[in-house]
PDB file of C-alpha atoms and ligand atoms in Angstrom:
ATOM      1  CA  MET A   1     -10.963 -20.173  -0.348  1.00  0.00           C
ATOM      2  CA  LYS A   2      -9.682 -19.216  -3.838  1.00  0.00           C
ATOM      3  CA  ARG A   3     -11.716 -15.996  -4.028  1.00  0.00           C
ATOM      4  CA  PHE A   4      -9.122 -14.210  -6.199  1.00  0.00           C
ATOM      5  CA  LYS A   5      -8.733 -16.956  -8.805  1.00  0.00           C
ATOM      6  CA  ASP A   6      -8.326 -15.221 -12.220  1.00  0.00           C
ATOM      7  CA  LYS A   7      -7.461 -11.876 -10.582  1.00  0.00           C
ATOM      8  CA  VAL A   8      -4.155 -10.096 -11.285  1.00  0.00           C
ATOM      9  CA  ILE A   9      -2.999  -7.986  -8.354  1.00  0.00           C
ATOM     10  CA  VAL A  10      -0.137  -5.470  -8.258  1.00  0.00           C
ATOM     11  CA  ILE A  11       1.245  -4.732  -4.797  1.00  0.00           C
ATOM     12  CA  THR A  12       3.731  -1.869  -4.498  1.00  0.00           C
ATOM     13  CA  GLY A  13       6.207  -2.254  -1.653  1.00  0.00           C
ATOM     14  CA  GLY A  14       5.360  -5.956  -1.650  1.00  0.00           C
ATOM     15  CA  ALA A  15       8.890  -7.047  -0.796  1.00  0.00           C
ATOM     16  CA  SER A  16       8.577  -6.553   2.954  1.00  0.00           C
ATOM     17  CA  GLY A  17       6.358  -5.759   5.919  1.00  0.00           C
ATOM     18  CA  ILE A  18       2.639  -5.280   5.286  1.00  0.00           C
ATOM     19  CA  GLY A  19       3.101  -5.628   1.510  1.00  0.00           C
ATOM     20  CA  LYS A  20       4.815  -9.000   1.871  1.00  0.00           C
ATOM     21  CA  SER A  21       2.041 -10.243   4.119  1.00  0.00           C
ATOM     22  CA  ALA A  22      -0.482  -9.096   1.485  1.00  0.00           C
ATOM     23  CA  VAL A  23       1.443 -10.955  -1.227  1.00  0.00           C
ATOM     24  CA  ASN A  24       1.065 -14.208   0.708  1.00  0.00           C
ATOM     25  CA  LYS A  25      -2.570 -13.537   1.603  1.00  0.00           C
ATOM     26  CA  PHE A  26      -3.580 -12.971  -2.031  1.00  0.00           C
ATOM     27  CA  LEU A  27      -1.548 -15.946  -3.258  1.00  0.00           C
ATOM     28  CA  ASN A  28      -3.256 -18.207  -0.729  1.00  0.00           C
ATOM     29  CA  ASP A  29      -6.586 -16.903  -2.038  1.00  0.00           C
ATOM     30  CA  GLY A  30      -5.651 -17.912  -5.613  1.00  0.00           C
ATOM     31  CA  ALA A  31      -4.546 -14.580  -7.135  1.00  0.00           C
ATOM     32  CA  THR A  32      -1.733 -13.903  -9.573  1.00  0.00           C
ATOM     33  CA  VAL A  33       0.443 -11.383  -7.735  1.00  0.00           C
ATOM     34  CA  VAL A  34       3.031  -8.983  -9.135  1.00  0.00           C
ATOM     35  CA  ILE A  35       5.324  -7.298  -6.617  1.00  0.00           C
ATOM     36  CA  TRP A  36       6.579  -3.858  -7.590  1.00  0.00           C
ATOM     37  CA  ASP A  37       9.361  -2.807  -5.213  1.00  0.00           C
ATOM     38  CA  VAL A  38      12.557  -0.784  -5.369  1.00  0.00           C
ATOM     39  CA  ASN A  39      14.434  -3.292  -3.157  1.00  0.00           C
ATOM     40  CA  LYS A  40      15.587  -6.026  -5.546  1.00  0.00           C
ATOM     41  CA  GLU A  41      17.328  -8.206  -2.970  1.00  0.00           C
ATOM     42  CA  GLN A  42      14.387  -8.254  -0.572  1.00  0.00           C
ATOM     43  CA  GLY A  43      12.000  -8.642  -3.509  1.00  0.00           C
ATOM     44  CA  GLN A  44      13.822 -11.698  -4.851  1.00  0.00           C
ATOM     45  CA  SER A  45      13.803 -13.313  -1.425  1.00  0.00           C
ATOM     46  CA  THR A  46      10.057 -12.635  -0.961  1.00  0.00           C
ATOM     47  CA  LEU A  47       9.476 -14.028  -4.447  1.00  0.00           C
ATOM     48  CA  ALA A  48      11.435 -17.211  -3.735  1.00  0.00           C
ATOM     49  CA  GLU A  49       9.465 -17.812  -0.516  1.00  0.00           C
ATOM     50  CA  ALA A  50       6.126 -17.107  -2.196  1.00  0.00           C
ATOM     51  CA  ARG A  51       6.896 -19.424  -5.111  1.00  0.00           C
ATOM     52  CA  ASN A  52       7.209 -22.284  -2.646  1.00  0.00           C
ATOM     53  CA  ASN A  53       3.435 -22.487  -2.456  1.00  0.00           C
ATOM     54  CA  GLY A  54       3.217 -23.004  -6.210  1.00  0.00           C
ATOM     55  CA  SER A  55       1.258 -19.854  -7.037  1.00  0.00           C
ATOM     56  CA  ILE A  56       1.802 -17.404  -9.871  1.00  0.00           C
ATOM     57  CA  VAL A  57       3.890 -14.577  -8.508  1.00  0.00           C
ATOM     58  CA  ASP A  58       6.389 -12.208 -10.080  1.00  0.00           C
ATOM     59  CA  PHE A  59       8.748  -9.439  -8.958  1.00  0.00           C
ATOM     60  CA  MET A  60       9.541  -6.285 -10.921  1.00  0.00           C
ATOM     61  CA  LYS A  61      12.105  -3.782  -9.701  1.00  0.00           C
ATOM     62  CA  VAL A  62      10.241  -0.492  -9.818  1.00  0.00           C
ATOM     63  CA  ASN A  63      10.874   2.831  -8.165  1.00  0.00           C
ATOM     64  CA  THR A  64       7.332   4.173  -7.947  1.00  0.00           C
ATOM     65  CA  THR A  65       8.611   7.758  -7.831  1.00  0.00           C
ATOM     66  CA  ASN A  66       9.770   7.395 -11.436  1.00  0.00           C
ATOM     67  CA  PRO A  67       6.861   7.668 -13.925  1.00  0.00           C
ATOM     68  CA  GLU A  68       8.827   6.017 -16.776  1.00  0.00           C
ATOM     69  CA  GLU A  69       9.722   2.980 -14.642  1.00  0.00           C
ATOM     70  CA  VAL A  70       6.097   2.688 -13.534  1.00  0.00           C
ATOM     71  CA  GLU A  71       4.860   2.872 -17.123  1.00  0.00           C
ATOM     72  CA  GLN A  72       7.317   0.135 -18.161  1.00  0.00           C
ATOM     73  CA  ALA A  73       6.182  -2.045 -15.264  1.00  0.00           C
ATOM     74  CA  THR A  74       2.523  -1.563 -16.196  1.00  0.00           C
ATOM     75  CA  SER A  75       3.258  -2.589 -19.807  1.00  0.00           C
ATOM     76  CA  ALA A  76       5.358  -5.567 -18.667  1.00  0.00           C
ATOM     77  CA  THR A  77       2.633  -6.729 -16.263  1.00  0.00           C
ATOM     78  CA  ILE A  78      -0.083  -6.450 -18.925  1.00  0.00           C
ATOM     79  CA  GLU A  79       2.108  -8.227 -21.475  1.00  0.00           C
ATOM     80  CA  LYS A  80       2.779 -11.104 -19.082  1.00  0.00           C
ATOM     81  CA  PHE A  81      -0.576 -11.487 -17.343  1.00  0.00           C
ATOM     82  CA  GLY A  82      -3.072  -9.744 -19.682  1.00  0.00           C
ATOM     83  CA  LYS A  83      -4.664  -7.299 -17.220  1.00  0.00           C
ATOM     84  CA  ILE A  84      -4.447  -5.655 -13.796  1.00  0.00           C
ATOM     85  CA  ASP A  85      -7.586  -6.057 -11.670  1.00  0.00           C
ATOM     86  CA  VAL A  86      -6.317  -4.701  -8.362  1.00  0.00           C
ATOM     87  CA  LEU A  87      -3.679  -2.093  -7.502  1.00  0.00           C
ATOM     88  CA  ILE A  88      -2.518  -1.863  -3.911  1.00  0.00           C
ATOM     89  CA  ASN A  89      -0.559   1.350  -3.390  1.00  0.00           C
ATOM     90  CA  ASN A  90       1.265   0.111  -0.307  1.00  0.00           C
ATOM     91  CA  ALA A  91       4.876   1.384  -0.759  1.00  0.00           C
ATOM     92  CA  GLY A  92       5.746   4.048   1.779  1.00  0.00           C
ATOM     93  CA  ILE A  93       8.638   5.527   3.748  1.00  0.00           C
ATOM     94  CA  THR A  94       9.239   7.705   6.804  1.00  0.00           C
ATOM     95  CA  ARG A  95      11.910  10.367   7.381  1.00  0.00           C
ATOM     96  CA  ASP A  96      10.837  11.658  10.771  1.00  0.00           C
ATOM     97  CA  ALA A  97      11.800  15.082  12.126  1.00  0.00           C
ATOM     98  CA  THR A  98      10.027  17.990  13.773  1.00  0.00           C
ATOM     99  CA  ILE A  99       9.339  21.118  11.723  1.00  0.00           C
ATOM    100  CA  LYS A 100      12.275  22.829  13.469  1.00  0.00           C
ATOM    101  CA  LYS A 101      14.740  20.188  12.298  1.00  0.00           C
ATOM    102  CA  ILE A 102      13.383  18.717   9.066  1.00  0.00           C
ATOM    103  CA  THR A 103      15.475  19.171   5.923  1.00  0.00           C
ATOM    104  CA  TYR A 104      14.026  19.892   2.510  1.00  0.00           C
ATOM    105  CA  SER A 105      15.317  16.513   1.344  1.00  0.00           C
ATOM    106  CA  GLU A 106      13.490  14.677   4.158  1.00  0.00           C
ATOM    107  CA  TRP A 107      10.306  16.503   3.198  1.00  0.00           C
ATOM    108  CA  GLN A 108      10.684  15.803  -0.515  1.00  0.00           C
ATOM    109  CA  GLN A 109      11.652  12.108  -0.264  1.00  0.00           C
ATOM    110  CA  VAL A 110       8.491  11.305   1.667  1.00  0.00           C
ATOM    111  CA  ILE A 111       6.296  13.358  -0.698  1.00  0.00           C
ATOM    112  CA  ASP A 112       7.880  11.578  -3.674  1.00  0.00           C
ATOM    113  CA  VAL A 113       7.246   8.020  -2.452  1.00  0.00           C
ATOM    114  CA  ASN A 114       4.049   8.333  -0.405  1.00  0.00           C
ATOM    115  CA  LEU A 115       2.160  10.759  -2.619  1.00  0.00           C
ATOM    116  CA  THR A 116       3.703  11.027  -6.095  1.00  0.00           C
ATOM    117  CA  GLY A 117       4.355   7.256  -6.158  1.00  0.00           C
ATOM    118  CA  VAL A 118       0.660   6.591  -5.539  1.00  0.00           C
ATOM    119  CA  PHE A 119      -0.240   9.097  -8.256  1.00  0.00           C
ATOM    120  CA  ASN A 120       2.218   7.561 -10.767  1.00  0.00           C
ATOM    121  CA  CYS A 121       1.003   3.981 -10.288  1.00  0.00           C
ATOM    122  CA  THR A 122      -2.669   4.914 -10.301  1.00  0.00           C
ATOM    123  CA  ARG A 123      -2.414   7.133 -13.373  1.00  0.00           C
ATOM    124  CA  SER A 124      -0.517   4.463 -15.271  1.00  0.00           C
ATOM    125  CA  ILE A 125      -2.879   1.574 -14.493  1.00  0.00           C
ATOM    126  CA  ILE A 126      -6.257   3.357 -14.668  1.00  0.00           C
ATOM    127  CA  PRO A 127      -6.632   3.268 -18.510  1.00  0.00           C
ATOM    128  CA  ARG A 128      -6.225  -0.537 -18.386  1.00  0.00           C
ATOM    129  CA  MET A 129      -8.899  -0.845 -15.710  1.00  0.00           C
ATOM    130  CA  ILE A 130     -11.253   1.459 -17.637  1.00  0.00           C
ATOM    131  CA  ASP A 131     -10.803  -0.754 -20.731  1.00  0.00           C
ATOM    132  CA  LYS A 132     -12.035  -3.751 -18.705  1.00  0.00           C
ATOM    133  CA  SER A 133     -14.761  -1.823 -16.795  1.00  0.00           C
ATOM    134  CA  TYR A 134     -13.368  -3.291 -13.612  1.00  0.00           C
ATOM    135  CA  GLY A 135     -10.896  -2.252 -10.977  1.00  0.00           C
ATOM    136  CA  ARG A 136     -10.071  -2.076  -7.311  1.00  0.00           C
ATOM    137  CA  ILE A 137      -7.586   0.505  -6.040  1.00  0.00           C
ATOM    138  CA  ILE A 138      -6.513   0.315  -2.421  1.00  0.00           C
ATOM    139  CA  ASN A 139      -4.351   3.072  -0.976  1.00  0.00           C
ATOM    140  CA  THR A 140      -2.400   2.931   2.260  1.00  0.00           C
ATOM    141  CA  SER A 141      -2.958   5.930   4.477  1.00  0.00           C
ATOM    142  CA  SER A 142      -2.271   5.893   8.237  1.00  0.00           C
ATOM    143  CA  VAL A 143      -3.823   7.005  11.508  1.00  0.00           C
ATOM    144  CA  VAL A 144      -1.206   9.738  11.239  1.00  0.00           C
ATOM    145  CA  GLY A 145      -2.989  11.030   8.116  1.00  0.00           C
ATOM    146  CA  LEU A 146      -6.211  11.301  10.123  1.00  0.00           C
ATOM    147  CA  TYR A 147      -4.897  12.743  13.384  1.00  0.00           C
ATOM    148  CA  GLY A 148      -1.327  13.999  12.757  1.00  0.00           C
ATOM    149  CA  ASN A 149       1.703  12.925  14.774  1.00  0.00           C
ATOM    150  CA  PHE A 150       4.539  14.742  16.515  1.00  0.00           C
ATOM    151  CA  GLY A 151       7.679  14.652  14.347  1.00  0.00           C
ATOM    152  CA  GLN A 152       5.942  13.472  11.177  1.00  0.00           C
ATOM    153  CA  VAL A 153       4.908  16.638   9.316  1.00  0.00           C
ATOM    154  CA  ASN A 154       6.036  15.168   5.975  1.00  0.00           C
ATOM    155  CA  TYR A 155       4.500  11.725   6.547  1.00  0.00           C
ATOM    156  CA  ALA A 156       1.213  13.120   7.909  1.00  0.00           C
ATOM    157  CA  ALA A 157       0.876  15.463   4.919  1.00  0.00           C
ATOM    158  CA  THR A 158       1.262  12.553   2.503  1.00  0.00           C
ATOM    159  CA  LYS A 159      -1.071  10.214   4.375  1.00  0.00           C
ATOM    160  CA  SER A 160      -3.783  12.928   4.535  1.00  0.00           C
ATOM    161  CA  GLY A 161      -3.111  13.586   0.857  1.00  0.00           C
ATOM    162  CA  VAL A 162      -3.736   9.943   0.047  1.00  0.00           C
ATOM    163  CA  ILE A 163      -7.196  10.262   1.617  1.00  0.00           C
ATOM    164  CA  GLY A 164      -7.959  13.249  -0.602  1.00  0.00           C
ATOM    165  CA  MET A 165      -6.806  11.295  -3.656  1.00  0.00           C
ATOM    166  CA  THR A 166      -8.898   8.287  -2.618  1.00  0.00           C
ATOM    167  CA  LYS A 167     -12.129  10.270  -2.306  1.00  0.00           C
ATOM    168  CA  THR A 168     -11.523  12.204  -5.542  1.00  0.00           C
ATOM    169  CA  LEU A 169     -10.742   9.068  -7.549  1.00  0.00           C
ATOM    170  CA  ALA A 170     -13.762   7.271  -6.068  1.00  0.00           C
ATOM    171  CA  LYS A 171     -15.902  10.083  -7.519  1.00  0.00           C
ATOM    172  CA  GLU A 172     -14.136  10.115 -10.903  1.00  0.00           C
ATOM    173  CA  LEU A 173     -13.911   6.369 -11.492  1.00  0.00           C
ATOM    174  CA  GLY A 174     -17.119   4.934 -10.040  1.00  0.00           C
ATOM    175  CA  LYS A 175     -18.836   5.029 -13.427  1.00  0.00           C
ATOM    176  CA  HIS A 176     -16.194   2.615 -14.734  1.00  0.00           C
ATOM    177  CA  ASN A 177     -16.924   0.073 -11.983  1.00  0.00           C
ATOM    178  CA  ILE A 178     -13.657   0.961 -10.263  1.00  0.00           C
ATOM    179  CA  THR A 179     -13.701   1.308  -6.481  1.00  0.00           C
ATOM    180  CA  VAL A 180     -11.060   3.325  -4.647  1.00  0.00           C
ATOM    181  CA  ASN A 181     -10.569   2.961  -0.904  1.00  0.00           C
ATOM    182  CA  ALA A 182      -7.928   3.650   1.722  1.00  0.00           C
ATOM    183  CA  VAL A 183      -6.756   1.694   4.731  1.00  0.00           C
ATOM    184  CA  ALA A 184      -5.460   3.648   7.728  1.00  0.00           C
ATOM    185  CA  PRO A 185      -3.281   1.342   9.826  1.00  0.00           C
ATOM    186  CA  GLY A 186      -2.297   2.192  13.393  1.00  0.00           C
ATOM    187  CA  PHE A 187       1.067   1.037  14.681  1.00  0.00           C
ATOM    188  CA  ILE A 188       1.927  -2.214  12.931  1.00  0.00           C
ATOM    189  CA  ALA A 189       4.909  -4.380  13.872  1.00  0.00           C
ATOM    190  CA  THR A 190       7.158  -3.987  10.779  1.00  0.00           C
ATOM    191  CA  GLU A 191      10.642  -2.598  10.032  1.00  0.00           C
ATOM    192  CA  MET A 192       9.088   0.871   9.760  1.00  0.00           C
ATOM    193  CA  VAL A 193       8.031   0.801  13.410  1.00  0.00           C
ATOM    194  CA  LYS A 194      11.475  -0.448  14.539  1.00  0.00           C
ATOM    195  CA  THR A 195      12.749   3.114  13.995  1.00  0.00           C
ATOM    196  CA  ILE A 196      10.420   4.351  16.773  1.00  0.00           C
ATOM    197  CA  PRO A 197      11.884   4.397  20.330  1.00  0.00           C
ATOM    198  CA  GLU A 198      10.670   1.529  22.567  1.00  0.00           C
ATOM    199  CA  LYS A 199       9.316   4.026  25.103  1.00  0.00           C
ATOM    200  CA  VAL A 200       7.003   5.525  22.462  1.00  0.00           C
ATOM    201  CA  ILE A 201       5.872   2.066  21.284  1.00  0.00           C
ATOM    202  CA  ASN A 202       4.969   1.043  24.836  1.00  0.00           C
ATOM    203  CA  LEU A 203       3.013   4.270  25.230  1.00  0.00           C
ATOM    204  CA  MET A 204       1.101   3.505  22.021  1.00  0.00           C
ATOM    205  CA  ILE A 205       0.301  -0.032  23.175  1.00  0.00           C
ATOM    206  CA  ASP A 206      -0.926   1.356  26.473  1.00  0.00           C
ATOM    207  CA  LYS A 207      -3.197   3.846  24.651  1.00  0.00           C
ATOM    208  CA  THR A 208      -4.608   1.120  22.367  1.00  0.00           C
ATOM    209  CA  PRO A 209      -7.820  -0.455  23.708  1.00  0.00           C
ATOM    210  CA  LEU A 210      -6.780  -3.809  22.158  1.00  0.00           C
ATOM    211  CA  LYS A 211      -3.425  -3.555  24.020  1.00  0.00           C
ATOM    212  CA  ARG A 212      -1.090  -4.641  21.243  1.00  0.00           C
ATOM    213  CA  LEU A 213       0.554  -3.477  18.032  1.00  0.00           C
ATOM    214  CA  GLY A 214      -1.156  -4.520  14.828  1.00  0.00           C
ATOM    215  CA  THR A 215       0.315  -7.289  12.687  1.00  0.00           C
ATOM    216  CA  PRO A 216       0.992  -7.056   8.939  1.00  0.00           C
ATOM    217  CA  GLU A 217      -1.727  -9.715   8.556  1.00  0.00           C
ATOM    218  CA  ASP A 218      -4.303  -7.417  10.216  1.00  0.00           C
ATOM    219  CA  VAL A 219      -3.751  -4.922   7.389  1.00  0.00           C
ATOM    220  CA  ALA A 220      -3.392  -7.539   4.615  1.00  0.00           C
ATOM    221  CA  ASN A 221      -6.776  -9.003   5.612  1.00  0.00           C
ATOM    222  CA  THR A 222      -8.369  -5.584   5.139  1.00  0.00           C
ATOM    223  CA  TYR A 223      -6.712  -5.145   1.729  1.00  0.00           C
ATOM    224  CA  ALA A 224      -8.146  -8.532   0.771  1.00  0.00           C
ATOM    225  CA  PHE A 225     -11.639  -7.604   1.948  1.00  0.00           C
ATOM    226  CA  LEU A 226     -11.590  -4.351  -0.049  1.00  0.00           C
ATOM    227  CA  ALA A 227     -10.360  -6.229  -3.135  1.00  0.00           C
ATOM    228  CA  SER A 228     -13.097  -8.862  -2.836  1.00  0.00           C
ATOM    229  CA  ASP A 229     -16.595  -9.034  -4.328  1.00  0.00           C
ATOM    230  CA  GLU A 230     -18.010  -8.595  -0.818  1.00  0.00           C
ATOM    231  CA  ALA A 231     -16.752  -4.984  -0.908  1.00  0.00           C
ATOM    232  CA  ALA A 232     -18.225  -4.193  -4.361  1.00  0.00           C
ATOM    233  CA  PHE A 233     -20.367  -1.271  -3.088  1.00  0.00           C
ATOM    234  CA  ILE A 234     -17.684   0.265  -0.868  1.00  0.00           C
ATOM    235  CA  SER A 235     -15.810   3.166  -2.451  1.00  0.00           C
ATOM    236  CA  GLY A 236     -14.242   6.366  -1.129  1.00  0.00           C
ATOM    237  CA  ALA A 237     -13.999   4.812   2.336  1.00  0.00           C
ATOM    238  CA  VAL A 238     -11.120   5.053   4.802  1.00  0.00           C
ATOM    239  CA  ILE A 239     -10.964   1.969   6.999  1.00  0.00           C
ATOM    240  CA  SER A 240      -8.963   2.238  10.217  1.00  0.00           C
ATOM    241  CA  VAL A 241      -7.042  -0.876  11.251  1.00  0.00           C
ATOM    242  CA  ASP A 242      -5.690   0.430  14.521  1.00  0.00           C
ATOM    243  CA  GLY A 243      -7.033  -1.478  17.538  1.00  0.00           C
ATOM    244  CA  ALA A 244      -9.216   1.585  18.306  1.00  0.00           C
ATOM    245  CA  VAL A 245      -6.189   3.705  19.253  1.00  0.00           C
ATOM    246  CA  THR A 246      -7.804   6.739  17.660  1.00  0.00           C
ATOM    247  CA  ILE A 247     -11.209   6.774  19.380  1.00  0.00           C
TER     248      ILE A 247
HETATM  249  P1  LIG B 301       8.206  -1.480   5.122  1.00  0.00           P
HETATM  250  O1  LIG B 301       9.300  -0.478   5.213  1.00  0.00           O
HETATM  251  O2  LIG B 301       8.308  -2.760   5.862  1.00  0.00           O
HETATM  252  O3  LIG B 301       7.890  -1.807   3.597  1.00  0.00           O
HETATM  253  C1  LIG B 301       7.785  -0.790   2.631  1.00  0.00           C
HETATM  254  C2  LIG B 301       8.196  -1.357   1.281  1.00  0.00           C
HETATM  255  O4  LIG B 301       8.074  -0.304   0.317  1.00  0.00           O
HETATM  256  C3  LIG B 301       9.653  -1.845   1.235  1.00  0.00           C
HETATM  257  O5  LIG B 301       9.716  -3.137   0.668  1.00  0.00           O
HETATM  258  C4  LIG B 301      10.347  -0.817   0.364  1.00  0.00           C
HETATM  259  O6  LIG B 301      11.431  -1.350  -0.382  1.00  0.00           O
HETATM  260  C5  LIG B 301       9.206  -0.377  -0.534  1.00  0.00           C
HETATM  261  N1  LIG B 301       9.457   0.929  -1.137  1.00  0.00           N
HETATM  262  C6  LIG B 301       9.913   2.049  -0.517  1.00  0.00           C
HETATM  263  N2  LIG B 301      10.072   3.025  -1.411  1.00  0.00           N
HETATM  264  C7  LIG B 301       9.711   2.532  -2.623  1.00  0.00           C
HETATM  265  C8  LIG B 301       9.676   3.069  -3.938  1.00  0.00           C
HETATM  266  N3  LIG B 301      10.052   4.320  -4.204  1.00  0.00           N
HETATM  267  N4  LIG B 301       9.259   2.271  -4.951  1.00  0.00           N
HETATM  268  C9  LIG B 301       8.885   0.990  -4.706  1.00  0.00           C
HETATM  269  N5  LIG B 301       8.922   0.427  -3.494  1.00  0.00           N
HETATM  270  C10 LIG B 301       9.322   1.195  -2.455  1.00  0.00           C
HETATM  271  O7  LIG B 301       6.891  -0.653   5.570  1.00  0.00           O
HETATM  272  P2  LIG B 301       5.478  -1.189   6.108  1.00  0.00           P
HETATM  273  O8  LIG B 301       5.441  -0.932   7.556  1.00  0.00           O
HETATM  274  O9  LIG B 301       5.173  -2.520   5.585  1.00  0.00           O
HETATM  275  O10 LIG B 301       4.507  -0.088   5.434  1.00  0.00           O
HETATM  276  C11 LIG B 301       3.690  -0.360   4.308  1.00  0.00           C
HETATM  277  C12 LIG B 301       2.719   0.800   4.159  1.00  0.00           C
HETATM  278  O11 LIG B 301       1.923   0.912   5.324  1.00  0.00           O
HETATM  279  C13 LIG B 301       3.410   2.154   3.979  1.00  0.00           C
HETATM  280  O12 LIG B 301       2.677   2.936   3.055  1.00  0.00           O
HETATM  281  C14 LIG B 301       3.321   2.780   5.357  1.00  0.00           C
HETATM  282  O13 LIG B 301       3.362   4.181   5.313  1.00  0.00           O
HETATM  283  C15 LIG B 301       1.969   2.250   5.806  1.00  0.00           C
HETATM  284  N6  LIG B 301       1.777   2.264   7.240  1.00  0.00           N
HETATM  285  C16 LIG B 301       2.596   1.510   8.057  1.00  0.00           C
HETATM  286  C17 LIG B 301       2.393   1.553   9.426  1.00  0.00           C
HETATM  287  C18 LIG B 301       3.245   0.779  10.370  1.00  0.00           C
HETATM  288  O14 LIG B 301       3.049   0.963  11.583  1.00  0.00           O
HETATM  289  N7  LIG B 301       4.149  -0.085   9.924  1.00  0.00           N
HETATM  290  C19 LIG B 301       1.314   2.363  10.021  1.00  0.00           C
HETATM  291  C20 LIG B 301       0.519   3.068   9.071  1.00  0.00           C
HETATM  292  C21 LIG B 301       0.753   3.007   7.734  1.00  0.00           C
END
């Protein structure tokens, strides 16, 4: 099904994990995809793999924490592909530590990527979406943003913050036919989760009614739904993709 034929989709953090899965999902559905990621090596390898299926896909090295780099990437994407229909603010990092041990740098790095990065990309692309009276913005929150998590004060603050941004932007941008939604994944089997001790992972699986970790595809499928015409009247929503771990 080529439901995203003629759509140009920017995916931040598209070089690996959930973002990479989303790149392939959208390409299979006919989209033109532009990966914005700080990791050039990983980005080039994702690009090479994705190009194998003959779709239009590009990689731009962008650190989303840097507003000038983001602005350049927006201009370069528009110049090359003419528009940006969908922005998926997927890039994110963890620097886990309890409040007793966390350093200021660990706090700030996570705020910069997970919150300011989302702000930079959204602010840069919005005028282009308003010009076209069309847009879909999908932000990546987390179950941790909804319920908190031991040892993740920085991460939880950013993922709750993303929900606040999502609801505010849904209110501000609805009149321009731009929807803004968030996805709140549970524990998904990517590099990010490899930093969590096995004991904790097993505990999470045990607590999850569906008795498994999520896959990157589980989240990518939800991004694709929210970007599709079927989701045209959904805005300001936070969709959990967590195997019911939080109920
Ligand atoms: P990942 O670590 O596999 O991929 C993250 C990507 O973001 C990497 O390619 C990295 O290079 C890129 N990135 C990091 N900082 C960047 C920056 N400043 N500018 C541009 N790109 C940058 O992580 P994963 O697991 O795929 O996570 C994707 C999103 O999903 C993140 O926002 C994460 O917080 C969120 N999430 C992940 C969960 C999980 O269990 N894996 C659970 C809930 C949310």
